[in-house]
Amino acid sequence: MSVNPRAVGALLGTAALLCVLGGCGASPAHERGASEAGRRFAAALAAGDYRTGCELLAPETRDQVEEDAEGPCGPALRELELPRAGATRGVDVYGRDAMLRMTGDTLFLSLFHGGWRVTAAGCEPQAEDEPYHCSLKGG
């Protein structure tokens, strides 16, 4: 998955301007929900609980993991050897999408009917005008 930080920045800037003019902001509940889902995903991987890690993936991301590995999600997720994520450094929520920056990793999440799900992980920023490079991503 390629996520262009300039595009995200422009989107966040536009959203911030609209919120200042309209008196809104990122819902603390959305920030908390995205952060908690991302931390649960990181904790599951750190504990070797790949079944739970797979349950926290967005459907398209899980499908892509299984397709790439030509097998079930759990073993495929283990084989990816994603970086160990630590403390939360920040979360940016824009609409139904979020970017969770943690020490060691950056996760992207989307809000589904069942809650926040990880759409990409193992993401590293590239040069300033380049998108993030993610080891785990949906199709």
mmCIF file of C-alpha atoms in Angstrom:
data_model
loop_
_atom_site.group_PDB
_atom_site.id
_atom_site.type_symbol
_atom_site.label_atom_id
_atom_site.label_comp_id
_atom_site.label_asym_id
_atom_site.label_seq_id
_atom_site.Cartn_x
_atom_site.Cartn_y
_atom_site.Cartn_z
ATOM 1 C CA MET A 1 0.000 0.000 0.000
ATOM 2 C CA SER A 2 1.338 3.399 -0.881
ATOM 3 C CA VAL A 3 0.118 6.235 1.234
ATOM 4 C CA ASN A 4 1.279 9.634 0.059
ATOM 5 C CA PRO A 5 2.049 11.804 3.120
ATOM 6 C CA ARG A 6 1.554 14.976 1.075
ATOM 7 C CA ALA A 7 -1.954 13.837 0.087
ATOM 8 C CA VAL A 8 -2.704 12.853 3.698
ATOM 9 C CA GLY A 9 -1.349 16.226 4.842
ATOM 10 C CA ALA A 10 -3.474 18.087 2.321
ATOM 11 C CA LEU A 11 -6.534 16.072 3.340
ATOM 12 C CA LEU A 12 -5.873 16.705 7.025
ATOM 13 C CA GLY A 13 -5.251 20.398 6.352
ATOM 14 C CA THR A 14 -8.513 20.751 4.466
ATOM 15 C CA ALA A 15 -10.369 18.812 7.159
ATOM 16 C CA ALA A 16 -8.806 20.984 9.873
ATOM 17 C CA LEU A 17 -9.862 24.163 8.067
ATOM 18 C CA LEU A 18 -13.400 22.875 7.654
ATOM 19 C CA CYS A 19 -13.500 21.883 11.298
ATOM 20 C CA VAL A 20 -12.253 25.295 12.450
ATOM 21 C CA LEU A 21 -14.895 26.978 10.322
ATOM 22 C CA GLY A 22 -17.566 24.475 11.290
ATOM 23 C CA GLY A 23 -16.573 23.968 14.922
ATOM 24 C CA CYS A 24 -15.772 20.262 14.695
ATOM 25 C CA GLY A 25 -12.773 18.076 15.391
ATOM 26 C CA ALA A 26 -11.700 14.486 15.365
ATOM 27 C CA SER A 27 -13.946 12.653 17.745
ATOM 28 C CA PRO A 28 -12.049 11.577 20.867
ATOM 29 C CA ALA A 29 -13.994 8.319 20.600
ATOM 30 C CA HIS A 30 -12.671 7.731 17.068
ATOM 31 C CA GLU A 31 -9.108 8.548 18.127
ATOM 32 C CA ARG A 32 -9.427 6.242 21.121
ATOM 33 C CA GLY A 33 -11.035 3.479 19.050
ATOM 34 C CA ALA A 34 -8.364 3.563 16.350
ATOM 35 C CA SER A 35 -5.578 3.677 18.939
ATOM 36 C CA GLU A 36 -7.025 0.788 20.928
ATOM 37 C CA ALA A 37 -7.489 -1.387 17.835
ATOM 38 C CA GLY A 38 -3.947 -0.691 16.692
ATOM 39 C CA ARG A 39 -2.533 -1.435 20.151
ATOM 40 C CA ARG A 40 -4.551 -4.698 20.330
ATOM 41 C CA PHE A 41 -3.124 -5.708 16.939
ATOM 42 C CA ALA A 42 0.445 -4.903 18.041
ATOM 43 C CA ALA A 43 -0.032 -6.721 21.359
ATOM 44 C CA ALA A 44 -1.436 -9.802 19.607
ATOM 45 C CA LEU A 45 1.567 -10.004 17.304
ATOM 46 C CA ALA A 46 3.998 -9.460 20.187
ATOM 47 C CA ALA A 47 2.324 -12.332 22.070
ATOM 48 C CA GLY A 48 2.427 -14.600 19.017
ATOM 49 C CA ASP A 49 -1.390 -14.590 18.851
ATOM 50 C CA TYR A 50 -1.668 -14.440 15.065
ATOM 51 C CA ARG A 51 -5.276 -15.632 15.097
ATOM 52 C CA THR A 52 -6.311 -12.482 16.969
ATOM 53 C CA GLY A 53 -4.028 -10.417 14.740
ATOM 54 C CA CYS A 54 -5.871 -11.755 11.697
ATOM 55 C CA GLU A 55 -9.244 -10.957 13.284
ATOM 56 C CA LEU A 56 -8.133 -7.330 13.630
ATOM 57 C CA LEU A 57 -7.287 -6.998 9.933
ATOM 58 C CA ALA A 58 -9.629 -5.344 7.461
ATOM 59 C CA PRO A 59 -11.278 -7.984 5.248
ATOM 60 C CA GLU A 60 -9.431 -6.903 2.089
ATOM 61 C CA THR A 61 -6.102 -6.876 3.929
ATOM 62 C CA ARG A 62 -6.687 -10.345 5.364
ATOM 63 C CA ASP A 63 -7.651 -11.632 1.910
ATOM 64 C CA GLN A 64 -4.466 -10.157 0.442
ATOM 65 C CA VAL A 65 -2.293 -11.744 3.153
ATOM 66 C CA GLU A 66 -3.835 -15.153 2.467
ATOM 67 C CA GLU A 67 -3.598 -14.728 -1.298
ATOM 68 C CA ASP A 68 0.067 -13.696 -1.166
ATOM 69 C CA ALA A 69 0.943 -16.624 1.110
ATOM 70 C CA GLU A 70 -1.352 -19.070 -0.678
ATOM 71 C CA GLY A 71 -2.493 -20.199 2.755
ATOM 72 C CA PRO A 72 -4.252 -19.247 5.984
ATOM 73 C CA CYS A 73 -3.802 -15.840 7.566
ATOM 74 C CA GLY A 74 -2.205 -16.858 10.890
ATOM 75 C CA PRO A 75 0.908 -18.561 9.529
ATOM 76 C CA ALA A 76 1.158 -15.927 6.782
ATOM 77 C CA LEU A 77 1.065 -13.107 9.324
ATOM 78 C CA ARG A 78 3.771 -14.809 11.376
ATOM 79 C CA GLU A 79 5.972 -15.158 8.283
ATOM 80 C CA LEU A 80 5.747 -11.422 7.554
ATOM 81 C CA GLU A 81 7.810 -10.720 10.689
ATOM 82 C CA LEU A 82 6.311 -7.268 11.130
ATOM 83 C CA PRO A 83 8.235 -4.851 13.342
ATOM 84 C CA ARG A 84 7.438 -4.860 17.038
ATOM 85 C CA ALA A 85 5.364 -1.782 17.818
ATOM 86 C CA GLY A 86 5.748 0.028 21.113
ATOM 87 C CA ALA A 87 4.224 3.099 22.680
ATOM 88 C CA THR A 88 1.737 5.238 20.802
ATOM 89 C CA ARG A 89 3.308 8.437 19.472
ATOM 90 C CA GLY A 90 0.161 9.857 17.890
ATOM 91 C CA VAL A 91 -2.981 9.169 15.947
ATOM 92 C CA ASP A 92 -4.504 11.140 13.092
ATOM 93 C CA VAL A 93 -8.125 10.416 12.239
ATOM 94 C CA TYR A 94 -9.592 11.667 8.996
ATOM 95 C CA GLY A 95 -13.119 10.522 8.374
ATOM 96 C CA ARG A 96 -13.288 6.745 8.648
ATOM 97 C CA ASP A 97 -9.523 6.293 8.269
ATOM 98 C CA ALA A 98 -6.678 6.695 10.733
ATOM 99 C CA MET A 99 -2.906 6.616 10.899
ATOM 100 C CA LEU A 100 -1.476 5.365 14.195
ATOM 101 C CA ARG A 101 2.190 6.174 14.785
ATOM 102 C CA MET A 102 3.854 3.908 17.315
ATOM 103 C CA THR A 103 7.489 3.462 18.206
ATOM 104 C CA GLY A 104 8.748 0.844 15.776
ATOM 105 C CA ASP A 105 5.780 0.895 13.377
ATOM 106 C CA THR A 106 3.042 2.919 11.738
ATOM 107 C CA LEU A 107 -0.382 1.368 11.190
ATOM 108 C CA PHE A 108 -3.233 2.477 8.967
ATOM 109 C CA LEU A 109 -6.777 1.621 10.034
ATOM 110 C CA SER A 110 -10.320 2.016 8.724
ATOM 111 C CA LEU A 111 -13.612 2.064 10.569
ATOM 112 C CA PHE A 112 -15.984 -0.764 9.663
ATOM 113 C CA HIS A 113 -19.398 -1.708 11.099
ATOM 114 C CA GLY A 114 -17.636 -4.019 13.561
ATOM 115 C CA GLY A 115 -15.086 -1.402 14.644
ATOM 116 C CA TRP A 116 -11.617 -0.269 13.618
ATOM 117 C CA ARG A 117 -9.543 -2.723 11.555
ATOM 118 C CA VAL A 118 -5.919 -2.592 10.414
ATOM 119 C CA THR A 119 -5.558 -1.963 6.681
ATOM 120 C CA ALA A 120 -1.754 -1.696 6.617
ATOM 121 C CA ALA A 121 1.147 -2.335 8.993
ATOM 122 C CA GLY A 122 4.899 -2.468 8.888
ATOM 123 C CA CYS A 123 4.753 0.988 7.321
ATOM 124 C CA GLU A 124 7.779 3.216 7.044
ATOM 125 C CA PRO A 125 7.841 6.783 5.784
ATOM 126 C CA GLN A 126 9.923 7.364 2.682
ATOM 127 C CA ALA A 127 11.283 10.639 1.363
ATOM 128 C CA GLU A 128 9.137 13.673 2.166
ATOM 129 C CA ASP A 129 7.099 13.554 -1.043
ATOM 130 C CA GLU A 130 6.908 9.768 -1.227
ATOM 131 C CA PRO A 131 4.183 7.440 0.108
ATOM 132 C CA TYR A 132 4.702 5.118 3.048
ATOM 133 C CA HIS A 133 6.045 1.658 2.227
ATOM 134 C CA CYS A 134 4.024 -1.038 4.040
ATOM 135 C CA SER A 135 4.935 -4.705 4.438
ATOM 136 C CA LEU A 136 1.309 -5.672 5.177
ATOM 137 C CA LYS A 137 -1.434 -4.131 3.068
ATOM 138 C CA GLY A 138 -4.686 -4.858 1.329
ATOM 139 C CA GLY A 139 -5.114 -5.251 -2.417
#
